[in-house]
JSON list of C-alpha atoms in Angstrom, two decimals:
[
{"chain": "A", "resi": 1273, "resn": "UNK", "atom": "CA", "xyz": [0.00, 0.00, 0.00]},
{"chain": "A", "resi": 1274, "resn": "UNK", "atom": "CA", "xyz": [1.18, 3.52, -0.83]},
{"chain": "A", "resi": 1275, "resn": "UNK", "atom": "CA", "xyz": [0.58, 6.04, 2.00]},
{"chain": "A", "resi": 1276, "resn": "UNK", "atom": "CA", "xyz": [-1.90, 8.81, 1.24]},
{"chain": "A", "resi": 1277, "resn": "UNK", "atom": "CA", "xyz": [0.62, 11.57, 1.89]},
{"chain": "A", "resi": 1278, "resn": "UNK", "atom": "CA", "xyz": [2.55, 10.55, -1.23]},
{"chain": "A", "resi": 1279, "resn": "UNK", "atom": "CA", "xyz": [-0.09, 11.88, -3.64]},
{"chain": "A", "resi": 1280, "resn": "UNK", "atom": "CA", "xyz": [1.04, 14.73, -5.89]},
{"chain": "A", "resi": 1281, "resn": "UNK", "atom": "CA", "xyz": [-1.23, 16.83, -8.08]},
{"chain": "A", "resi": 1282, "resn": "UNK", "atom": "CA", "xyz": [0.77, 17.79, -11.17]},
{"chain": "A", "resi": 1283, "resn": "UNK", "atom": "CA", "xyz": [-1.27, 20.87, -12.00]},
{"chain": "A", "resi": 1284, "resn": "UNK", "atom": "CA", "xyz": [-1.30, 24.62, -11.53]},
{"chain": "A", "resi": 1285, "resn": "UNK", "atom": "CA", "xyz": [-5.11, 24.60, -11.65]},
{"chain": "A", "resi": 1286, "resn": "UNK", "atom": "CA", "xyz": [-6.69, 25.95, -8.45]},
{"chain": "A", "resi": 1287, "resn": "UNK", "atom": "CA", "xyz": [-9.94, 24.24, -9.49]},
{"chain": "A", "resi": 1288, "resn": "UNK", "atom": "CA", "xyz": [-8.37, 20.77, -9.51]},
{"chain": "A", "resi": 1289, "resn": "UNK", "atom": "CA", "xyz": [-6.63, 21.46, -6.22]},
{"chain": "A", "resi": 1290, "resn": "UNK", "atom": "CA", "xyz": [-9.94, 22.57, -4.67]},
{"chain": "A", "resi": 1291, "resn": "UNK", "atom": "CA", "xyz": [-11.72, 19.42, -5.87]},
{"chain": "A", "resi": 1292, "resn": "UNK", "atom": "CA", "xyz": [-9.10, 17.12, -4.34]},
{"chain": "A", "resi": 1293, "resn": "UNK", "atom": "CA", "xyz": [-9.02, 19.13, -1.10]},
{"chain": "A", "resi": 1294, "resn": "UNK", "atom": "CA", "xyz": [-12.83, 19.15, -0.82]},
{"chain": "A", "resi": 1295, "resn": "UNK", "atom": "CA", "xyz": [-12.80, 15.36, -1.22]},
{"chain": "A", "resi": 1296, "resn": "UNK", "atom": "CA", "xyz": [-10.46, 15.12, 1.78]},
{"chain": "A", "resi": 1297, "resn": "UNK", "atom": "CA", "xyz": [-7.22, 14.05, 0.09]},
{"chain": "A", "resi": 1298, "resn": "UNK", "atom": "CA", "xyz": [-3.81, 14.86, 1.56]},
{"chain": "A", "resi": 1299, "resn": "UNK", "atom": "CA", "xyz": [-1.61, 15.90, -1.37]},
{"chain": "A", "resi": 1300, "resn": "UNK", "atom": "CA", "xyz": [1.13, 18.21, -2.59]},
{"chain": "A", "resi": 1301, "resn": "UNK", "atom": "CA", "xyz": [0.95, 20.42, -5.68]},
{"chain": "A", "resi": 1302, "resn": "UNK", "atom": "CA", "xyz": [3.88, 20.36, -8.11]},
{"chain": "A", "resi": 1303, "resn": "UNK", "atom": "CA", "xyz": [3.30, 22.35, -11.27]},
{"chain": "A", "resi": 1304, "resn": "UNK", "atom": "CA", "xyz": [4.71, 20.56, -14.34]},
{"chain": "A", "resi": 1305, "resn": "UNK", "atom": "CA", "xyz": [7.02, 22.57, -16.58]},
{"chain": "A", "resi": 1306, "resn": "UNK", "atom": "CA", "xyz": [5.79, 21.32, -19.95]},
{"chain": "A", "resi": 1307, "resn": "UNK", "atom": "CA", "xyz": [4.50, 22.68, -23.23]},
{"chain": "A", "resi": 1308, "resn": "UNK", "atom": "CA", "xyz": [1.03, 21.24, -23.81]},
{"chain": "A", "resi": 1309, "resn": "UNK", "atom": "CA", "xyz": [-0.03, 20.10, -27.26]},
{"chain": "A", "resi": 1310, "resn": "UNK", "atom": "CA", "xyz": [-2.86, 22.36, -28.44]},
{"chain": "A", "resi": 1311, "resn": "UNK", "atom": "CA", "xyz": [-3.19, 20.92, -31.94]},
{"chain": "A", "resi": 1312, "resn": "UNK", "atom": "CA", "xyz": [-6.95, 20.91, -32.48]},
{"chain": "A", "resi": 1313, "resn": "UNK", "atom": "CA", "xyz": [-6.62, 18.51, -35.42]},
{"chain": "A", "resi": 1314, "resn": "UNK", "atom": "CA", "xyz": [-5.64, 15.65, -33.08]},
{"chain": "A", "resi": 1315, "resn": "UNK", "atom": "CA", "xyz": [-8.67, 13.59, -31.88]},
{"chain": "A", "resi": 1316, "resn": "UNK", "atom": "CA", "xyz": [-9.74, 14.93, -28.49]},
{"chain": "A", "resi": 1317, "resn": "UNK", "atom": "CA", "xyz": [-9.34, 11.67, -26.53]},
{"chain": "A", "resi": 1318, "resn": "UNK", "atom": "CA", "xyz": [-5.81, 11.28, -27.89]},
{"chain": "A", "resi": 1319, "resn": "UNK", "atom": "CA", "xyz": [-4.94, 14.94, -27.29]},
{"chain": "A", "resi": 1320, "resn": "UNK", "atom": "CA", "xyz": [-6.16, 15.11, -23.69]},
{"chain": "A", "resi": 1321, "resn": "UNK", "atom": "CA", "xyz": [-4.53, 11.76, -22.83]},
{"chain": "A", "resi": 1322, "resn": "UNK", "atom": "CA", "xyz": [-1.23, 12.87, -24.36]},
{"chain": "A", "resi": 1323, "resn": "UNK", "atom": "CA", "xyz": [-1.24, 16.11, -22.36]},
{"chain": "A", "resi": 1324, "resn": "UNK", "atom": "CA", "xyz": [-2.25, 14.45, -19.08]},
{"chain": "A", "resi": 1325, "resn": "UNK", "atom": "CA", "xyz": [0.53, 11.84, -19.43]},
{"chain": "A", "resi": 1326, "resn": "UNK", "atom": "CA", "xyz": [3.03, 14.54, -20.41]},
{"chain": "A", "resi": 1327, "resn": "UNK", "atom": "CA", "xyz": [2.28, 16.50, -17.22]},
{"chain": "A", "resi": 1328, "resn": "UNK", "atom": "CA", "xyz": [2.26, 13.46, -14.94]},
{"chain": "A", "resi": 1329, "resn": "UNK", "atom": "CA", "xyz": [5.50, 12.08, -16.41]},
{"chain": "A", "resi": 1330, "resn": "UNK", "atom": "CA", "xyz": [7.32, 15.41, -16.05]},
{"chain": "A", "resi": 1331, "resn": "UNK", "atom": "CA", "xyz": [6.64, 15.47, -12.29]},
{"chain": "A", "resi": 1332, "resn": "UNK", "atom": "CA", "xyz": [7.00, 11.71, -11.70]},
{"chain": "A", "resi": 1333, "resn": "UNK", "atom": "CA", "xyz": [10.62, 11.76, -12.87]},
{"chain": "A", "resi": 1334, "resn": "UNK", "atom": "CA", "xyz": [11.68, 13.73, -9.78]},
{"chain": "A", "resi": 1335, "resn": "UNK", "atom": "CA", "xyz": [9.09, 12.13, -7.44]},
{"chain": "A", "resi": 1336, "resn": "UNK", "atom": "CA", "xyz": [9.33, 8.39, -8.24]},
{"chain": "A", "resi": 1337, "resn": "UNK", "atom": "CA", "xyz": [7.88, 7.20, -4.92]},
{"chain": "A", "resi": 1338, "resn": "UNK", "atom": "CA", "xyz": [4.75, 9.37, -5.12]},
{"chain": "A", "resi": 1339, "resn": "UNK", "atom": "CA", "xyz": [1.56, 8.75, -7.04]},
{"chain": "A", "resi": 1340, "resn": "UNK", "atom": "CA", "xyz": [1.40, 11.64, -9.48]},
{"chain": "A", "resi": 1341, "resn": "UNK", "atom": "CA", "xyz": [-1.99, 12.74, -10.77]},
{"chain": "A", "resi": 1342, "resn": "UNK", "atom": "CA", "xyz": [-2.38, 15.01, -13.79]},
{"chain": "A", "resi": 1343, "resn": "UNK", "atom": "CA", "xyz": [-5.32, 15.93, -15.99]},
{"chain": "A", "resi": 1344, "resn": "UNK", "atom": "CA", "xyz": [-6.19, 17.75, -19.18]},
{"chain": "A", "resi": 1345, "resn": "UNK", "atom": "CA", "xyz": [-9.62, 19.17, -20.00]},
{"chain": "A", "resi": 1346, "resn": "UNK", "atom": "CA", "xyz": [-10.82, 20.24, -23.45]},
{"chain": "A", "resi": 1347, "resn": "UNK", "atom": "CA", "xyz": [-14.15, 21.09, -25.07]},
{"chain": "A", "resi": 1348, "resn": "UNK", "atom": "CA", "xyz": [-15.52, 19.39, -28.18]},
{"chain": "A", "resi": 1349, "resn": "UNK", "atom": "CA", "xyz": [-18.12, 21.26, -30.25]},
{"chain": "A", "resi": 1350, "resn": "UNK", "atom": "CA", "xyz": [-19.21, 18.99, -33.09]},
{"chain": "A", "resi": 1351, "resn": "UNK", "atom": "CA", "xyz": [-15.86, 17.90, -34.51]},
{"chain": "A", "resi": 1352, "resn": "UNK", "atom": "CA", "xyz": [-14.01, 21.04, -33.38]},
{"chain": "A", "resi": 1353, "resn": "UNK", "atom": "CA", "xyz": [-11.70, 20.97, -30.35]},
{"chain": "A", "resi": 1354, "resn": "UNK", "atom": "CA", "xyz": [-11.74, 24.14, -28.23]},
{"chain": "A", "resi": 1355, "resn": "UNK", "atom": "CA", "xyz": [-8.60, 24.75, -26.18]},
{"chain": "A", "resi": 1356, "resn": "UNK", "atom": "CA", "xyz": [-7.85, 27.86, -24.10]},
{"chain": "A", "resi": 1357, "resn": "UNK", "atom": "CA", "xyz": [-8.37, 31.13, -25.99]},
{"chain": "A", "resi": 1358, "resn": "UNK", "atom": "CA", "xyz": [-5.27, 33.12, -26.90]},
{"chain": "A", "resi": 1359, "resn": "UNK", "atom": "CA", "xyz": [-6.95, 36.50, -26.52]},
{"chain": "A", "resi": 1360, "resn": "UNK", "atom": "CA", "xyz": [-10.25, 38.19, -25.66]},
{"chain": "A", "resi": 1361, "resn": "UNK", "atom": "CA", "xyz": [-11.61, 38.22, -29.26]},
{"chain": "A", "resi": 1362, "resn": "UNK", "atom": "CA", "xyz": [-11.02, 34.46, -29.54]},
{"chain": "A", "resi": 1363, "resn": "UNK", "atom": "CA", "xyz": [-12.69, 33.95, -26.13]},
{"chain": "A", "resi": 1364, "resn": "UNK", "atom": "CA", "xyz": [-15.73, 35.82, -27.44]},
{"chain": "A", "resi": 1365, "resn": "UNK", "atom": "CA", "xyz": [-15.81, 33.74, -30.64]},
{"chain": "A", "resi": 1366, "resn": "UNK", "atom": "CA", "xyz": [-15.67, 30.54, -28.57]},
{"chain": "A", "resi": 1367, "resn": "UNK", "atom": "CA", "xyz": [-18.57, 31.65, -26.39]},
{"chain": "A", "resi": 1368, "resn": "UNK", "atom": "CA", "xyz": [-20.59, 32.64, -29.47]},
{"chain": "A", "resi": 1369, "resn": "UNK", "atom": "CA", "xyz": [-19.94, 29.22, -31.05]},
{"chain": "A", "resi": 1370, "resn": "UNK", "atom": "CA", "xyz": [-21.17, 27.43, -27.89]},
{"chain": "A", "resi": 1371, "resn": "UNK", "atom": "CA", "xyz": [-24.20, 29.71, -27.48]},
{"chain": "A", "resi": 1372, "resn": "UNK", "atom": "CA", "xyz": [-27.49, 27.82, -27.68]},
{"chain": "A", "resi": 1373, "resn": "UNK", "atom": "CA", "xyz": [-25.77, 24.50, -28.48]},
{"chain": "A", "resi": 1374, "resn": "UNK", "atom": "CA", "xyz": [-24.67, 21.36, -26.68]},
{"chain": "A", "resi": 1375, "resn": "UNK", "atom": "CA", "xyz": [-21.06, 20.28, -26.49]},
{"chain": "A", "resi": 1376, "resn": "UNK", "atom": "CA", "xyz": [-18.90, 17.73, -24.70]},
{"chain": "A", "resi": 1377, "resn": "UNK", "atom": "CA", "xyz": [-16.21, 18.27, -22.10]},
{"chain": "A", "resi": 1378, "resn": "UNK", "atom": "CA", "xyz": [-13.44, 15.67, -22.08]},
{"chain": "A", "resi": 1379, "resn": "UNK", "atom": "CA", "xyz": [-11.02, 15.26, -19.18]},
{"chain": "A", "resi": 1380, "resn": "UNK", "atom": "CA", "xyz": [-8.17, 12.77, -19.38]},
{"chain": "A", "resi": 1381, "resn": "UNK", "atom": "CA", "xyz": [-6.58, 11.78, -16.07]},
{"chain": "A", "resi": 1382, "resn": "UNK", "atom": "CA", "xyz": [-3.12, 10.22, -15.83]},
{"chain": "A", "resi": 1383, "resn": "UNK", "atom": "CA", "xyz": [-1.80, 8.53, -12.67]},
{"chain": "A", "resi": 1384, "resn": "UNK", "atom": "CA", "xyz": [1.82, 7.44, -12.48]},
{"chain": "A", "resi": 1385, "resn": "UNK", "atom": "CA", "xyz": [3.76, 5.66, -9.71]},
{"chain": "A", "resi": 1386, "resn": "UNK", "atom": "CA", "xyz": [7.19, 5.54, -11.26]},
{"chain": "A", "resi": 1387, "resn": "UNK", "atom": "CA", "xyz": [9.01, 3.36, -8.71]},
{"chain": "A", "resi": 1388, "resn": "UNK", "atom": "CA", "xyz": [6.55, 0.50, -9.25]},
{"chain": "A", "resi": 1389, "resn": "UNK", "atom": "CA", "xyz": [6.21, 1.22, -13.00]},
{"chain": "A", "resi": 1390, "resn": "UNK", "atom": "CA", "xyz": [2.46, 1.68, -12.67]},
{"chain": "A", "resi": 1391, "resn": "UNK", "atom": "CA", "xyz": [0.69, 3.99, -15.07]},
{"chain": "A", "resi": 1392, "resn": "UNK", "atom": "CA", "xyz": [-3.05, 4.45, -15.45]},
{"chain": "A", "resi": 1393, "resn": "UNK", "atom": "CA", "xyz": [-4.96, 6.76, -17.77]},
{"chain": "A", "resi": 1394, "resn": "UNK", "atom": "CA", "xyz": [-8.68, 7.23, -18.36]},
{"chain": "A", "resi": 1395, "resn": "UNK", "atom": "CA", "xyz": [-10.99, 9.75, -19.99]},
{"chain": "A", "resi": 1396, "resn": "UNK", "atom": "CA", "xyz": [-14.43, 10.96, -18.91]},
{"chain": "A", "resi": 1397, "resn": "UNK", "atom": "CA", "xyz": [-16.82, 12.98, -21.09]},
{"chain": "A", "resi": 1398, "resn": "UNK", "atom": "CA", "xyz": [-19.79, 15.10, -20.01]},
{"chain": "A", "resi": 1399, "resn": "UNK", "atom": "CA", "xyz": [-22.54, 16.71, -22.11]},
{"chain": "A", "resi": 1400, "resn": "UNK", "atom": "CA", "xyz": [-23.12, 20.42, -21.49]},
{"chain": "A", "resi": 1401, "resn": "UNK", "atom": "CA", "xyz": [-26.12, 22.32, -22.87]},
{"chain": "A", "resi": 1402, "resn": "UNK", "atom": "CA", "xyz": [-25.81, 26.11, -23.23]},
{"chain": "A", "resi": 1403, "resn": "UNK", "atom": "CA", "xyz": [-28.64, 28.59, -22.92]},
{"chain": "A", "resi": 1404, "resn": "UNK", "atom": "CA", "xyz": [-29.41, 30.91, -25.82]},
{"chain": "A", "resi": 1405, "resn": "UNK", "atom": "CA", "xyz": [-27.70, 34.13, -24.77]},
{"chain": "A", "resi": 1406, "resn": "UNK", "atom": "CA", "xyz": [-27.94, 37.65, -26.14]},
{"chain": "A", "resi": 1407, "resn": "UNK", "atom": "CA", "xyz": [-24.79, 39.56, -27.11]},
{"chain": "A", "resi": 1408, "resn": "UNK", "atom": "CA", "xyz": [-25.14, 41.65, -23.93]},
{"chain": "A", "resi": 1409, "resn": "UNK", "atom": "CA", "xyz": [-25.50, 38.52, -21.77]},
{"chain": "A", "resi": 1410, "resn": "UNK", "atom": "CA", "xyz": [-22.31, 37.05, -23.25]},
{"chain": "A", "resi": 1411, "resn": "UNK", "atom": "CA", "xyz": [-20.44, 40.31, -22.60]},
{"chain": "A", "resi": 1412, "resn": "UNK", "atom": "CA", "xyz": [-21.75, 40.43, -19.03]},
{"chain": "A", "resi": 1413, "resn": "UNK", "atom": "CA", "xyz": [-20.69, 36.82, -18.40]},
{"chain": "A", "resi": 1414, "resn": "UNK", "atom": "CA", "xyz": [-17.13, 37.36, -19.62]},
{"chain": "A", "resi": 1415, "resn": "UNK", "atom": "CA", "xyz": [-16.94, 40.50, -17.46]},
{"chain": "A", "resi": 1416, "resn": "UNK", "atom": "CA", "xyz": [-17.49, 38.27, -14.39]},
{"chain": "A", "resi": 1417, "resn": "UNK", "atom": "CA", "xyz": [-14.78, 35.66, -15.11]},
{"chain": "A", "resi": 1418, "resn": "UNK", "atom": "CA", "xyz": [-11.31, 35.36, -16.63]},
{"chain": "A", "resi": 1419, "resn": "UNK", "atom": "CA", "xyz": [-11.92, 33.22, -19.75]},
{"chain": "A", "resi": 1420, "resn": "UNK", "atom": "CA", "xyz": [-8.27, 33.09, -20.80]},
{"chain": "A", "resi": 1421, "resn": "UNK", "atom": "CA", "xyz": [-7.20, 30.04, -18.76]},
{"chain": "A", "resi": 1422, "resn": "UNK", "atom": "CA", "xyz": [-10.30, 27.98, -19.47]},
{"chain": "A", "resi": 1423, "resn": "UNK", "atom": "CA", "xyz": [-10.94, 25.56, -22.35]},
{"chain": "A", "resi": 1424, "resn": "UNK", "atom": "CA", "xyz": [-13.93, 26.87, -24.29]},
{"chain": "A", "resi": 1425, "resn": "UNK", "atom": "CA", "xyz": [-13.60, 30.28, -22.56]},
{"chain": "A", "resi": 1426, "resn": "UNK", "atom": "CA", "xyz": [-16.06, 29.50, -19.78]},
{"chain": "A", "resi": 1427, "resn": "UNK", "atom": "CA", "xyz": [-16.19, 27.95, -16.31]},
{"chain": "A", "resi": 1428, "resn": "UNK", "atom": "CA", "xyz": [-19.13, 25.90, -15.08]},
{"chain": "A", "resi": 1429, "resn": "UNK", "atom": "CA", "xyz": [-18.22, 26.69, -11.47]},
{"chain": "A", "resi": 1430, "resn": "UNK", "atom": "CA", "xyz": [-18.01, 30.46, -12.03]},
{"chain": "A", "resi": 1431, "resn": "UNK", "atom": "CA", "xyz": [-21.47, 31.93, -12.67]},
{"chain": "A", "resi": 1432, "resn": "UNK", "atom": "CA", "xyz": [-22.23, 28.86, -14.78]},
{"chain": "A", "resi": 1433, "resn": "UNK", "atom": "CA", "xyz": [-25.94, 29.32, -14.08]},
{"chain": "A", "resi": 1434, "resn": "UNK", "atom": "CA", "xyz": [-25.86, 32.38, -16.35]},
{"chain": "A", "resi": 1435, "resn": "UNK", "atom": "CA", "xyz": [-24.84, 30.39, -19.42]},
{"chain": "A", "resi": 1436, "resn": "UNK", "atom": "CA", "xyz": [-25.56, 26.68, -18.82]},
{"chain": "A", "resi": 1437, "resn": "UNK", "atom": "CA", "xyz": [-29.03, 25.19, -19.22]},
{"chain": "A", "resi": 1438, "resn": "UNK", "atom": "CA", "xyz": [-28.07, 21.72, -17.96]},
{"chain": "A", "resi": 1439, "resn": "UNK", "atom": "CA", "xyz": [-25.25, 19.22, -17.56]},
{"chain": "A", "resi": 1440, "resn": "UNK", "atom": "CA", "xyz": [-25.62, 15.48, -18.24]},
{"chain": "A", "resi": 1441, "resn": "UNK", "atom": "CA", "xyz": [-22.86, 13.54, -16.52]},
{"chain": "A", "resi": 1442, "resn": "UNK", "atom": "CA", "xyz": [-20.10, 14.52, -14.09]},
{"chain": "A", "resi": 1443, "resn": "UNK", "atom": "CA", "xyz": [-20.18, 18.16, -13.01]},
{"chain": "A", "resi": 1444, "resn": "UNK", "atom": "CA", "xyz": [-16.69, 17.91, -11.50]},
{"chain": "A", "resi": 1445, "resn": "UNK", "atom": "CA", "xyz": [-15.45, 16.64, -14.88]},
{"chain": "A", "resi": 1446, "resn": "UNK", "atom": "CA", "xyz": [-16.54, 19.94, -16.43]},
{"chain": "A", "resi": 1447, "resn": "UNK", "atom": "CA", "xyz": [-14.66, 21.77, -13.67]},
{"chain": "A", "resi": 1448, "resn": "UNK", "atom": "CA", "xyz": [-11.52, 19.77, -14.43]},
{"chain": "A", "resi": 1449, "resn": "UNK", "atom": "CA", "xyz": [-11.42, 16.47, -12.52]},
{"chain": "A", "resi": 1450, "resn": "UNK", "atom": "CA", "xyz": [-14.03, 13.67, -12.66]},
{"chain": "A", "resi": 1451, "resn": "UNK", "atom": "CA", "xyz": [-13.91, 13.01, -8.91]},
{"chain": "A", "resi": 1452, "resn": "UNK", "atom": "CA", "xyz": [-16.04, 9.86, -8.76]},
{"chain": "A", "resi": 1453, "resn": "UNK", "atom": "CA", "xyz": [-13.72, 8.04, -11.17]},
{"chain": "A", "resi": 1454, "resn": "UNK", "atom": "CA", "xyz": [-10.60, 9.66, -9.68]},
{"chain": "A", "resi": 1455, "resn": "UNK", "atom": "CA", "xyz": [-11.50, 8.51, -6.16]},
{"chain": "A", "resi": 1456, "resn": "UNK", "atom": "CA", "xyz": [-12.33, 4.98, -7.30]},
{"chain": "A", "resi": 1457, "resn": "UNK", "atom": "CA", "xyz": [-9.09, 4.68, -9.28]},
{"chain": "A", "resi": 1458, "resn": "UNK", "atom": "CA", "xyz": [-6.89, 6.05, -6.49]},
{"chain": "A", "resi": 1459, "resn": "UNK", "atom": "CA", "xyz": [-8.47, 3.60, -4.03]},
{"chain": "A", "resi": 1460, "resn": "UNK", "atom": "CA", "xyz": [-8.59, 0.52, -6.26]},
{"chain": "A", "resi": 1461, "resn": "UNK", "atom": "CA", "xyz": [-5.28, 0.93, -8.10]},
{"chain": "A", "resi": 1462, "resn": "UNK", "atom": "CA", "xyz": [-3.06, 2.68, -5.57]},
{"chain": "A", "resi": 1463, "resn": "UNK", "atom": "CA", "xyz": [-4.73, 2.20, -2.18]},
{"chain": "A", "resi": 1464, "resn": "UNK", "atom": "CA", "xyz": [-5.06, 5.96, -1.68]},
{"chain": "A", "resi": 1465, "resn": "UNK", "atom": "CA", "xyz": [-8.19, 7.19, 0.07]},
{"chain": "A", "resi": 1466, "resn": "UNK", "atom": "CA", "xyz": [-9.20, 10.57, 1.52]},
{"chain": "A", "resi": 1467, "resn": "UNK", "atom": "CA", "xyz": [-7.34, 11.44, 4.74]},
{"chain": "A", "resi": 1468, "resn": "UNK", "atom": "CA", "xyz": [-10.51, 12.74, 6.41]}
]
């Protein structure tokens, strides 16, 4: 069994850190120094898995005895992958493209325990249905959040009620970490359970 204190979150995302903390896990945060692949022509399951493994591997090299958890979340609208916007005009275009439509949020999670050569990766998808918003409503929403560090230029956990009609599937997946599957995998594969 691997002790719970040897869990590392390889992410700079405060949302992922909050989800793990709220679930009661004892963990450290180590931000991976990697360049993520943002090639929207790569199939979304492949792209998110590649990025999650890249982040987990980068941190696992220097922490071989810890279980390193990393994730990557992207939005799929039809056959188009939405990553993080590069600027405010692109953020607006993304929100306009999602407006009144449904899309899918994919999160790939990678777990690596280097010293025992164990590696586990899975992907969870969730359907999100947007309200039909006016131009003013879209402007008002973006004024309330910072869309630049969010795939699809929105955040379900930040004033999501203004833009989202409903979510079918894991809400925490849309936020950035599908906690039900994460908790089951940590317990079943690595013997790690919440500390409280």
